[in-house]
Each structure stands twice: as C-alpha cells, then as structure tokens.
CSV table of C-alpha atoms in Angstrom, one decimal:
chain,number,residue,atom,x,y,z
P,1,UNK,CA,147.6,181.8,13.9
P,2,UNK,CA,147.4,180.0,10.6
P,3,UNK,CA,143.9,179.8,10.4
P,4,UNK,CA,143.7,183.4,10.7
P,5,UNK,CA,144.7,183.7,7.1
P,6,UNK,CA,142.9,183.0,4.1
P,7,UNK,CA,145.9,181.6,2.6
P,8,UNK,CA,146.9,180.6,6.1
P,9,UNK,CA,147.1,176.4,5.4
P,10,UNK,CA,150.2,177.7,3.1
P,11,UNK,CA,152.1,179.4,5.3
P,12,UNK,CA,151.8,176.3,7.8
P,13,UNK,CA,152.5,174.0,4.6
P,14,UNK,CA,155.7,176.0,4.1
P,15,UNK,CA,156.7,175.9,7.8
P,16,UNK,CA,156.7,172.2,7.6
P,17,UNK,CA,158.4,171.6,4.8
P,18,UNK,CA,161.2,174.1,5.9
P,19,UNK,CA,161.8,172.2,9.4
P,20,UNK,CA,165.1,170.7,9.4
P,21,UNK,CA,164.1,167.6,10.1
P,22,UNK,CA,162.7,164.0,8.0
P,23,UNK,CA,159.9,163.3,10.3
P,24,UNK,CA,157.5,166.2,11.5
P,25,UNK,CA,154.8,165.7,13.8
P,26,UNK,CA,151.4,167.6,14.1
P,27,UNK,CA,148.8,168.2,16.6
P,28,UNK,CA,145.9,168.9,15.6
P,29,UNK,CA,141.9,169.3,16.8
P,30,UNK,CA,139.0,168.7,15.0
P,31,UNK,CA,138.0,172.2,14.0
P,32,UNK,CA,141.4,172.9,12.8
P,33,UNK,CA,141.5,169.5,10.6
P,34,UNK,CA,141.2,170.9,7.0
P,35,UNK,CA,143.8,173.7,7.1
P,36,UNK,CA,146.0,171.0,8.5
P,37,UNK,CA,145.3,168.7,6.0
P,38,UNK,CA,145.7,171.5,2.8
P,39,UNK,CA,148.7,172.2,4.9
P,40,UNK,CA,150.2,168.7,4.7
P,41,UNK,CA,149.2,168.6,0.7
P,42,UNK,CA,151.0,171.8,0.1
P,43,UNK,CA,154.4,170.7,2.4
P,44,UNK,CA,154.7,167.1,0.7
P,45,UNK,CA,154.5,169.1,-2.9
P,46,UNK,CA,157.5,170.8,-1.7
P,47,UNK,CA,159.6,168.2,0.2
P,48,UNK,CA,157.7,164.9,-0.8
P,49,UNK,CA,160.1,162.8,1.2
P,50,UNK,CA,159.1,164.1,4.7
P,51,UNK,CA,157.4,161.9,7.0
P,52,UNK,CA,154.1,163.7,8.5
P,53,UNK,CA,153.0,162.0,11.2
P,54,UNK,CA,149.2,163.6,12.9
P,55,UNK,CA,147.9,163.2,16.3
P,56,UNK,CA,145.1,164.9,18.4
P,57,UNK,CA,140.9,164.3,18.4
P,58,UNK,CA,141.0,165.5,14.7
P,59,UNK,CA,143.1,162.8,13.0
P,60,UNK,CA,142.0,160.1,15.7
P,61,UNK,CA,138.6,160.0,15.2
P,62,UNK,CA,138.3,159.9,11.2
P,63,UNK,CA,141.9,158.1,11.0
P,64,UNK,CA,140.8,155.4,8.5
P,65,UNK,CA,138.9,157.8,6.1
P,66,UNK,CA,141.6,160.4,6.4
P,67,UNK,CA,144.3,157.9,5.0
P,68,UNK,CA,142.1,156.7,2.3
P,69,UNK,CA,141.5,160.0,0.8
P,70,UNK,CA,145.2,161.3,1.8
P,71,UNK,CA,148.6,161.0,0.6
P,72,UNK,CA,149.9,163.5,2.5
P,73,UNK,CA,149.9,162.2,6.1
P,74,UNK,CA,152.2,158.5,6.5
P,75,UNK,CA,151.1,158.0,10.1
P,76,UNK,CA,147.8,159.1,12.3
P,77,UNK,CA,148.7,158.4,16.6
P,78,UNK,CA,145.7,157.7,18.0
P,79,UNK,CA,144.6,159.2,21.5
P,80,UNK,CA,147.1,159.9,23.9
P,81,UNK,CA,150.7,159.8,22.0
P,82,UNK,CA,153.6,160.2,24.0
P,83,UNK,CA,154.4,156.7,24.1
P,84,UNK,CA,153.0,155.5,21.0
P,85,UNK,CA,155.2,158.2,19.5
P,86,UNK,CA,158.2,157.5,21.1
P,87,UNK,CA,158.1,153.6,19.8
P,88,UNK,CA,157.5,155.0,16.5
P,89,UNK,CA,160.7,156.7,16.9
P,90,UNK,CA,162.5,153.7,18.2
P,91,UNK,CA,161.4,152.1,15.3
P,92,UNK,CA,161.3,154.5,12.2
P,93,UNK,CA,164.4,155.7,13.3
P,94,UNK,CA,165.7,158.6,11.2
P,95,UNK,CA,163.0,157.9,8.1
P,96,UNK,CA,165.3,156.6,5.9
P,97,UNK,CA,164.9,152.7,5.9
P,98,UNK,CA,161.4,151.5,7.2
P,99,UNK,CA,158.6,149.9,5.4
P,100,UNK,CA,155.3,149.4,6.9
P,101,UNK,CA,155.9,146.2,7.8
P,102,UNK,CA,157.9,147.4,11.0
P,103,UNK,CA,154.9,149.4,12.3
P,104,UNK,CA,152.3,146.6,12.4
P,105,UNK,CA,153.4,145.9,16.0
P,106,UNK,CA,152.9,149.4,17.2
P,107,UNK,CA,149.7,149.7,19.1
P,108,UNK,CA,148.0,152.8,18.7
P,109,UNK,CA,148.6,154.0,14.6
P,110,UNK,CA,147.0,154.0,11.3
P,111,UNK,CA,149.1,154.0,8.7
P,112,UNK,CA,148.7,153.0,4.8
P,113,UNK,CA,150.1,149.5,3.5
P,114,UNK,CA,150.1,149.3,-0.4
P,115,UNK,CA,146.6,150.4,-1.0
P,116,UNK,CA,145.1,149.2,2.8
P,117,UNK,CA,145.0,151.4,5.6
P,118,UNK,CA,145.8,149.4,8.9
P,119,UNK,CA,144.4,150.6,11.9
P,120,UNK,CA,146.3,148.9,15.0
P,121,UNK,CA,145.0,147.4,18.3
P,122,UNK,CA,144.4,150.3,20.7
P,123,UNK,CA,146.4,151.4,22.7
P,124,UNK,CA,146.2,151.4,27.0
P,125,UNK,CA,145.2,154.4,28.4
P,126,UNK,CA,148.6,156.1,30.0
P,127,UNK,CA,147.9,155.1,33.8
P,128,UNK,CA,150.7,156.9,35.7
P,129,UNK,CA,150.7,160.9,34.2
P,130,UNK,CA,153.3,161.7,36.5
P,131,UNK,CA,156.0,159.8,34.6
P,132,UNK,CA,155.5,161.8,31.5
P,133,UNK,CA,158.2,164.5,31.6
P,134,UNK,CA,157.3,168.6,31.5
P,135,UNK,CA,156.4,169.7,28.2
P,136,UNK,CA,159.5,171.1,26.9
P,137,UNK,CA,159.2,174.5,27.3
P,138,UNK,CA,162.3,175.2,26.9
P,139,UNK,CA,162.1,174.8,23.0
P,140,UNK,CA,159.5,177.5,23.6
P,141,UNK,CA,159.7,181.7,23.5
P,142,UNK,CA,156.9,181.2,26.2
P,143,UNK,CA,156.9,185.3,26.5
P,144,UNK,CA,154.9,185.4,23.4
P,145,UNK,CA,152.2,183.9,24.7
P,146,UNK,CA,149.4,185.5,27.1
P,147,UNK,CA,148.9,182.1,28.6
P,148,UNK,CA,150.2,178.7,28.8
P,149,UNK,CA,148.0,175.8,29.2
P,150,UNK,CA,148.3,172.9,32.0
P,151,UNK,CA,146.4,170.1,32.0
P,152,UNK,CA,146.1,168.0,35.8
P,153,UNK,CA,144.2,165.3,34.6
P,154,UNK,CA,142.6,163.5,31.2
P,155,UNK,CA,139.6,162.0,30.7
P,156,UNK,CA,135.5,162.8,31.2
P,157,UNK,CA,133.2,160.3,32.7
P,158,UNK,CA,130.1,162.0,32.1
P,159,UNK,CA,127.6,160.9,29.1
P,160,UNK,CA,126.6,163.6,27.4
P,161,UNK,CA,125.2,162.9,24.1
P,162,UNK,CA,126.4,165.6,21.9
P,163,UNK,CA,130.0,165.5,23.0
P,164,UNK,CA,132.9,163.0,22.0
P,165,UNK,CA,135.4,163.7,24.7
P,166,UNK,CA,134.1,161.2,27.3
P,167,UNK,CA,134.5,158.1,24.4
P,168,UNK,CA,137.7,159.2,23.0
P,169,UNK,CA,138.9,158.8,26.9
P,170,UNK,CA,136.7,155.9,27.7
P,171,UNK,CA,134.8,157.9,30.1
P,172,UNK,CA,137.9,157.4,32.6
P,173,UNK,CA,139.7,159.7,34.3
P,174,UNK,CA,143.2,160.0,35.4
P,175,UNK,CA,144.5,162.3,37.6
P,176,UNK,CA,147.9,163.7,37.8
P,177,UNK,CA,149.5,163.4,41.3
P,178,UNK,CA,149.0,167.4,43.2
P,179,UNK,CA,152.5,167.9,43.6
P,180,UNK,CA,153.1,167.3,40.2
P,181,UNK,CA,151.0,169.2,39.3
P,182,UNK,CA,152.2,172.2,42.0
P,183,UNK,CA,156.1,171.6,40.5
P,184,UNK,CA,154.8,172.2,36.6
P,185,UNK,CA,153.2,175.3,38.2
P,186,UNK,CA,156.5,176.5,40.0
P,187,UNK,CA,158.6,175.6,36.9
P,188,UNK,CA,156.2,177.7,34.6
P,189,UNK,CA,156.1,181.0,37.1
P,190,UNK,CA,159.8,180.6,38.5
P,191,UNK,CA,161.7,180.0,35.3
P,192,UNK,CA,159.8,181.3,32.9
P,193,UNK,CA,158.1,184.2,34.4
P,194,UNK,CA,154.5,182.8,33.2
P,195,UNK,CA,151.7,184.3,34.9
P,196,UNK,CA,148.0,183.5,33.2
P,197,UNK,CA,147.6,179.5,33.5
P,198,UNK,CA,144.6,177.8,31.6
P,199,UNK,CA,143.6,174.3,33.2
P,200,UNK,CA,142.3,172.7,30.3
P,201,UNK,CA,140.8,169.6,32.5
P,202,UNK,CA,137.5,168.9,30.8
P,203,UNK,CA,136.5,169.2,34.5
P,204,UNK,CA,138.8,171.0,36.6
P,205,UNK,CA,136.3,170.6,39.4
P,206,UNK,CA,135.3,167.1,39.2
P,207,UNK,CA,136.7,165.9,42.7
P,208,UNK,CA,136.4,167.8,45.3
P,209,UNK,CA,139.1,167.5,47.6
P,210,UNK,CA,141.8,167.0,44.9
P,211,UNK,CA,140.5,170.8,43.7
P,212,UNK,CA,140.7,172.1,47.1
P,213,UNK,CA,144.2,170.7,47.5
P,214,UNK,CA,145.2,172.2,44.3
P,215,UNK,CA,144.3,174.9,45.6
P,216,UNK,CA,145.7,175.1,48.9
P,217,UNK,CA,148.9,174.0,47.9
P,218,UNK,CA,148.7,177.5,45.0
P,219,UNK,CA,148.3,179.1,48.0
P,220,UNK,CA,151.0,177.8,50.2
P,221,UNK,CA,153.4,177.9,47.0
P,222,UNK,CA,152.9,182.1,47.1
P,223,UNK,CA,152.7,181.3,43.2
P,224,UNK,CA,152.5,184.5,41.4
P,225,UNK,CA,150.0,183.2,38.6
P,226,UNK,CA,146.0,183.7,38.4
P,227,UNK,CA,144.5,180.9,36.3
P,228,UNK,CA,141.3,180.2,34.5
P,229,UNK,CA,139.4,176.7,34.2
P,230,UNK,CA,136.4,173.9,32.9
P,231,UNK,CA,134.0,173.8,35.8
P,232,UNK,CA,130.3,172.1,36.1
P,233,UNK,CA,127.5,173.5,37.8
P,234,UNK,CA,126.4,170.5,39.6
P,235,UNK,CA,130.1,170.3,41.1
P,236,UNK,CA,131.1,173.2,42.6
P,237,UNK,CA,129.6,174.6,46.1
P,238,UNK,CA,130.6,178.2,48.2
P,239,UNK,CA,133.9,176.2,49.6
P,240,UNK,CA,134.7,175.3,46.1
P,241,UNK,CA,134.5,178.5,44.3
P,242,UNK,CA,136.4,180.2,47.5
P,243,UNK,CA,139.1,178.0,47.1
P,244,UNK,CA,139.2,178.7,43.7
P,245,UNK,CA,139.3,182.7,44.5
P,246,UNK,CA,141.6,182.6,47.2
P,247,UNK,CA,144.1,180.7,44.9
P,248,UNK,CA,144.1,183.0,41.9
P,249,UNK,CA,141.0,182.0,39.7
P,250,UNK,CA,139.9,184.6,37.3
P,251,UNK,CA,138.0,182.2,35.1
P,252,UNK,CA,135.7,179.5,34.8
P,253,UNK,CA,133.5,177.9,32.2
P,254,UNK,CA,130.5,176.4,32.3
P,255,UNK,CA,129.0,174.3,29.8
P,256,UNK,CA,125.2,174.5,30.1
P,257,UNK,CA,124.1,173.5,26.6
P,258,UNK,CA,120.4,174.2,26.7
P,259,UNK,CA,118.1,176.2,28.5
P,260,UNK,CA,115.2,173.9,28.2
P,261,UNK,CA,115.2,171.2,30.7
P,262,UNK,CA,113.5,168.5,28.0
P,263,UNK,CA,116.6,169.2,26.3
P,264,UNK,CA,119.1,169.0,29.2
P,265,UNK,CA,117.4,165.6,30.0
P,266,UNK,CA,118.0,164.6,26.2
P,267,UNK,CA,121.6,165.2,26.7
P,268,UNK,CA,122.1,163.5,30.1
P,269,UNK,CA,123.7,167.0,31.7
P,270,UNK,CA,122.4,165.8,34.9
P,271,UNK,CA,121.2,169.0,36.1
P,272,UNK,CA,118.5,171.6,35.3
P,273,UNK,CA,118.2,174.9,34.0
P,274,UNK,CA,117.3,176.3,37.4
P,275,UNK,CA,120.2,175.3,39.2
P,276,UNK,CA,122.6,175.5,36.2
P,277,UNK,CA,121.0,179.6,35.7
P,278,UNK,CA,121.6,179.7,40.2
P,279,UNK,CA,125.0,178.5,40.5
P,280,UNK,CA,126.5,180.5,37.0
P,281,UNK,CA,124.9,183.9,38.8
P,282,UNK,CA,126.2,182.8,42.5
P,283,UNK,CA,129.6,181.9,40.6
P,284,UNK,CA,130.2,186.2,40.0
P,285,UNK,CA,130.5,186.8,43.6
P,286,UNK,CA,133.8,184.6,44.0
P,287,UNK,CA,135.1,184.8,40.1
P,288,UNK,CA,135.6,187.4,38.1
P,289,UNK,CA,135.1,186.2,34.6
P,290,UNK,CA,132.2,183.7,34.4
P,291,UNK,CA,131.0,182.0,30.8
P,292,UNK,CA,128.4,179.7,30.3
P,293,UNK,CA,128.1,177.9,26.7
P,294,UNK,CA,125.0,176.4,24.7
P,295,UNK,CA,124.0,175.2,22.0
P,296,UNK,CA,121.3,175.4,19.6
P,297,UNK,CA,119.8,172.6,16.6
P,298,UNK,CA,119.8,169.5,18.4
P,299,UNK,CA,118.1,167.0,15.8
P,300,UNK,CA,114.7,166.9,18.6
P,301,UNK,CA,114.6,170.7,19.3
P,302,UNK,CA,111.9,172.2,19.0
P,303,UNK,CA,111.2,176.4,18.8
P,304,UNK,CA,110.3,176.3,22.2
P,305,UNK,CA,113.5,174.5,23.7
P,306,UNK,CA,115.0,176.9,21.4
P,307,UNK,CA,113.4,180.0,22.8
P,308,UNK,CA,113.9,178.8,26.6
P,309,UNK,CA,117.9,179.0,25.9
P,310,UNK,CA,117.7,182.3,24.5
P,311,UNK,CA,115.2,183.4,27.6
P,312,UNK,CA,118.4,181.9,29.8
P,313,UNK,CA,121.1,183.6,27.8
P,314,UNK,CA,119.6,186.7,27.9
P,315,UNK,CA,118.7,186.5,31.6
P,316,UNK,CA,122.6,185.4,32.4
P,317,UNK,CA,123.4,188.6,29.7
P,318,UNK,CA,121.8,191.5,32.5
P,319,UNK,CA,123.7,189.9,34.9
P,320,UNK,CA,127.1,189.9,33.2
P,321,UNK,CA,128.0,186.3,32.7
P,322,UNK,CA,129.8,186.3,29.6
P,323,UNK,CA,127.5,183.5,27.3
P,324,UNK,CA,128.6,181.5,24.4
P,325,UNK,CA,125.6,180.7,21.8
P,326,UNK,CA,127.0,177.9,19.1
P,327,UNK,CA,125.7,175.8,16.6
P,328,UNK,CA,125.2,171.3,17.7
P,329,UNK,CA,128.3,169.9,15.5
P,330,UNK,CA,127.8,166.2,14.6
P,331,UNK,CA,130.8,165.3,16.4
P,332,UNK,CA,132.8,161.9,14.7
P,333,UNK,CA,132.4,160.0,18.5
P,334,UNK,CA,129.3,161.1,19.3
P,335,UNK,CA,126.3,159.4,20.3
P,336,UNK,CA,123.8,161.8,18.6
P,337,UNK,CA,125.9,161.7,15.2
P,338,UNK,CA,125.7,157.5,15.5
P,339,UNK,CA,121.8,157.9,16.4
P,340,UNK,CA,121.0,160.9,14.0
P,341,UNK,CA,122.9,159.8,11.3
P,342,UNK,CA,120.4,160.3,8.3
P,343,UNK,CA,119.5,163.5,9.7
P,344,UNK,CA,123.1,165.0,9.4
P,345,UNK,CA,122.8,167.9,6.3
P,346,UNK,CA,124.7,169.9,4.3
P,347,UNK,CA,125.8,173.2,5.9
P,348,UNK,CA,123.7,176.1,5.1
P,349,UNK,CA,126.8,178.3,5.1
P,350,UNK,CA,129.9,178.8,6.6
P,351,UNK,CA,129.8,181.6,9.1
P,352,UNK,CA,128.9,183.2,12.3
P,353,UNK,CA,126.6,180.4,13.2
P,354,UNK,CA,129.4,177.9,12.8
P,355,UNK,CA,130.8,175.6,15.7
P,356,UNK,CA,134.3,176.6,14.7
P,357,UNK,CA,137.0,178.8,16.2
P,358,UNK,CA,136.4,180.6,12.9
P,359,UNK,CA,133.0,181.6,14.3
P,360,UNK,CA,133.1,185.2,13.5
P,361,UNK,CA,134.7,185.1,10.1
P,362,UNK,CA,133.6,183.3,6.6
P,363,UNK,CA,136.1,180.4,5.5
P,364,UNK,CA,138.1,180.7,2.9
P,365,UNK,CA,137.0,179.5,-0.6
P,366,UNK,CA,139.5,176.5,-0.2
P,367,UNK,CA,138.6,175.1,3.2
P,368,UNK,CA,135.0,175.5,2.3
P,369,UNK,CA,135.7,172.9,-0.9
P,370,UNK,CA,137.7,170.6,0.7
P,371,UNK,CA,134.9,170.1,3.7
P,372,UNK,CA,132.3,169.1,0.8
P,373,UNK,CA,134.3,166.9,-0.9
P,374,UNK,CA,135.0,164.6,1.9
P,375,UNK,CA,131.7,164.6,4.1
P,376,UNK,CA,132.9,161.2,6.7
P,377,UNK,CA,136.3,163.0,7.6
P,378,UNK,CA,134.5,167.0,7.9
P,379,UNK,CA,131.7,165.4,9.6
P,380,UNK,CA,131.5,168.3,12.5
P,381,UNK,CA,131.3,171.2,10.0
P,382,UNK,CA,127.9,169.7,9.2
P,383,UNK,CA,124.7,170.5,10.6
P,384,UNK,CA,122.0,168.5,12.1
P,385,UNK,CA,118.7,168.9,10.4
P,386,UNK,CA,116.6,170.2,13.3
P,387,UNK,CA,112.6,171.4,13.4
P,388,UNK,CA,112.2,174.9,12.6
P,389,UNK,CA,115.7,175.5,11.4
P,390,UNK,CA,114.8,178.5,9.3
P,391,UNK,CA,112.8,179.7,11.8
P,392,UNK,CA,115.5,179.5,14.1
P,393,UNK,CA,118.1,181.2,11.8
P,394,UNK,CA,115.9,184.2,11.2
P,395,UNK,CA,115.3,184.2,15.0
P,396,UNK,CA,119.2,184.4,15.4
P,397,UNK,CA,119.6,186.8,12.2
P,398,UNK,CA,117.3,189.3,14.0
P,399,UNK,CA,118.4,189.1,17.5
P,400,UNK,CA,122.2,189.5,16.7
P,401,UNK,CA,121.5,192.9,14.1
P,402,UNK,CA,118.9,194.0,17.4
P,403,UNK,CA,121.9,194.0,19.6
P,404,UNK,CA,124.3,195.5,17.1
C-alpha cells in the first residue's frame, strides 16, 4: 500500500495523474487523509487539468477546511456517494465545459466558487441498498487480495462519545435485504473464487434474527467462504455465536474501549467490564480468532481507569484473545472532540502510540509537517490532554520493552 512508503503519497500522486481519464475519484478514510492529500498536490503538478474529486469519512468531515487550504481537490462527496456521484457525472460530463455554477443544485458536495467554498444541502440517506448494483469487481484482479470486504448494512445507532461513525450516519441504520446480501456472497465465491470475506458492518450483530438468517442462508448456500466480522458484547448470546461458527466465522471484533467501568459509563458503551471481559472469553469456544480493542487518554482518565484496562488486557492476553491497545483520537464528529475542545494538544510524537494504521512505524518527515500545519483538517492525529499523561507513557514504554 501507499502508505507503506516513505515516499509512498508520490507514487499514488503519479498513479493518478497517469489514469487515462479527466476526472478521477478517491476514497479515502481519515487516517489515510494526508498522504492522499500530498498525493493530490503532487498529481495536479503533473496533470493540473484533472478533476479530483474525494469522498469517504476523511474528506467529509473536514470538507470546508480541506478546500480552503487546498487547490488540489475540485470536489469533496459527502457521506454515502453513489448517487451524489453519479449526478455529478450527469452533470460535469467529460470535464471539459462546467463551471461551478452547474453544481450548486447537487445535494451532497463542497466544492470552491471563486474564493468561497460552498457546502450544499445534505444529502438523504440512501433508503433502498439493494438498488445499488455489485461493486464492480470485475474491474478488479480480486486474486491479489487475501480478502474482500462486504458490507450488509450502514449506519450505527449507538452513542458512544469517542466515536464519529454513529453521526456521520445519523445514528440510523439500514440494512441490506438477506438475499442480497447471500447473491453478493455467491457472486464473490462462484465467479471469482474468493474465499476470506470481511463484513465491515460497524455491527454485524446488531439484529438478531437478520444475523441468524444470514447465517442460515451461508449455510444452506454450501458457500465455500469463512468470514470475519464487527460484533458487540452486549449483543451476541450462545445461539448467536453458534450461528456464526456453524456458518464459517473465523473472526470477530470487539470494541471494549476501557476496562474501567467509570470510564465505560463516560462513553455510554452500555455495558460493563465484567460482562464485556465474560462474553470476549466465552466468545473462544465458538470463534477462532477473537480481538477486543481499547483505548487509553480519554480527556477524564485518571491512572487508575488507566491501570484497570491494562489489568483487563492483560487478563484477556493469558487467555488468548488477541487485544488492541490504542491511543483516544479527537475524532472531527465526535462528541468528546466538540466537548474537549481546548483540551485537544499537540502530538507528543508520531509513533507506536499513534491511532493510525501506521501504528507500528514512525511517519515520514513529510506527513508529519503537513499534520502541523493544518491542525482543523488533522484533527485525529492529535492527542487529548489527559491526567497523568507522562505517567501513562512511561507506564506503556515499560510494559511493551517488558514483553519484548
């Protein structure tokens, strides 16, 4: 991947400018925001007539600061895009003729106009999934990749304070019909021989009997795929996570978040440590790949809400769960990065303790810059100011050179 690189956003920047087309389009998540955006910089230096148009949580949430600082991006789609980027194809045609002016109807973009960026009305939530065509796979050599991913609904209702999923959905979900979702399946396996499927539903498990009809229906299909997925500890039971096994589950996540239960109440999880440490353990008889997440330096933390999550990661460690251990990130939608605002600091350093998929790697010199010099649009590479935070980084220092 790109990012992989230390000159990777130039290679990417090169990719685009070489596509044989005027108008390239870009997906893009938060944590992979600045090496897109050096990318984009470096591409319109080379072919300064293409049109770059971004989409994804990255560009959505910061699109009005992103333009401002910007040259290098013409349009940002914001939240779900497949309509909103077919109009702009309707009406952009090939790139050649339009002016701003003919996007101010389009709900759904930012754009610039002279020296204004516009942000349109929003845009409806997509209400019917199963119109939407298959991803073109096709277009894709799908044998390179280990896995493909499959989503079978969008949208988290749940109000957890650190995260900006549930607002960028509106806390609503939609759910794709199941034999939709059983004909992507069949289409992936049949035509294309792919076996590993990741659900990347931000709860695969959130209703019940739509899981365990997913589930039957993998069965009854004699699909030749196993599959990994988002689960949640207060929503999953025995029936649930034997479905899950009989069907070809080899995966689930759990986000935990904390193992202090001031902290989980904080957070509105909705659940306790206790039940959250029960269910991940119970969770290895049926699955064989179990991870639960959490996080450490929420802005009201103390060193004894920090100490209980190590306590739990370590207990979760002897019994084999596989346990992520990751830095808060002041997430753009958030509710703690509105309400801890002035409490949001420069990073210490860019590193291991990071949020990012770069989490075990420093950045390079360049990304590093360009996150400093624009604060509003980087805002989750920054860190929240919590008690004890040297304390805590020693703690972590230590533990990780005790465990080799």
């Amino acid at each position: 991947m790109f990012y992989k690189h230390k000159w990777g956003y130039k290679h990417l920047g090169e990719t685009i400018a070489n596509i044989d087309s005027k108008i390239v389009g870009i997906g893009c998540m938060t944590d992979s925001l600045p090496w897109v955006m050096l990318a984009t910089k470096y591409a319109k230096s080379i072919t300064p007539e293409k049109i770059i148009i971004l989409g994804g949580p990255g560009p959505s949430e910061v699109c009005y600061n992103l333009l401002s600082t910007y040259d290098s991006v013409d349009i940002v789609c914001i939240g779900e895009g497949e309509y909103t980027l077919l109009e702009l194809m309707r009406t952009i045609g090939n790139g050649i003729s339009y002016t701003p002016r003919d996007l101010l109807n389009i709900k759904g973009i930012a754009f610039k106009h002279g020296d204004r960026v516009i942000v349109t009305p929003k845009r409806e939530r997509i209400q019917d999934l199963d119109a939407l065509p298959f991803p073109a796979y096709h277009l894709i050599n799908l044998k390179k990749y280990y896995q493909v991913t499959v989503d079978t609904s969008r949208g988290c209702p749940f109000r957890c304070t650190f995260c900006d999923v549930a607002p960028l959905w509106g806390r609503k979900v939609i759910y794709k019909g199941v034999s939709r979702v059983i004909e992507e399946l069949k289409l992936l396996n049949e035509n294309y021989g792919v076996k590993n499927i990741h659900f990347t539903d931000d709860t695969f498990t959130l209703n019940k009997q739509r899981v365990l009809s997913i589930t039957e229906q993998i069965q009854k299909s004699d699909l030749d795929i196993q599959y990994a997925c988002f689960g949640r500890v207060n929503l999953v039971d025995n029936n649930v996570l034997t479905s899950l096994m009989d069907s070809g589950c080899k995966g689930i996540f759990y986000g935990i978040e904390s193992g202090s239960n001031r902290i989980l109440r904080l957070i509105n999880k909705g659940f306790t440590i206790g039940k959250a440490i029960e269910v991940v353990i119970n969770s290895l008889d049926y699955i064989k790949n179990v991870t639960a997440s959490f996080i450490w330096g929420y802005p009201f933390e103390d060193f004894e809400d920090f100490l209980k999550t190590f306590y739990a990661i370590t207990y979760l460690d002897y019994f084999g769960v596989q346990t992520r251990f990751s830095r808060l990130a002041p997430l753009p939608m958030s509710e703690l990065r509105k309400k801890y605002e002035n409490d949001i600091i420069k990073p210490l350093y860019f590193n291991i303790y990071s949020h990012t998929i770069l989490s075990t790697q420093d950045l390079p010199q360049e990304i590093v810059e360009e996150i400093l010099k624009h604060p509003p649009i980087y805002v989750s590479f920054y860190w929240f100011n919590t008690p004890n935070l040297q304390e805590k980084l020693n703690f972590i220092d230590n533990y990780y050179k005790l465990m080799g």
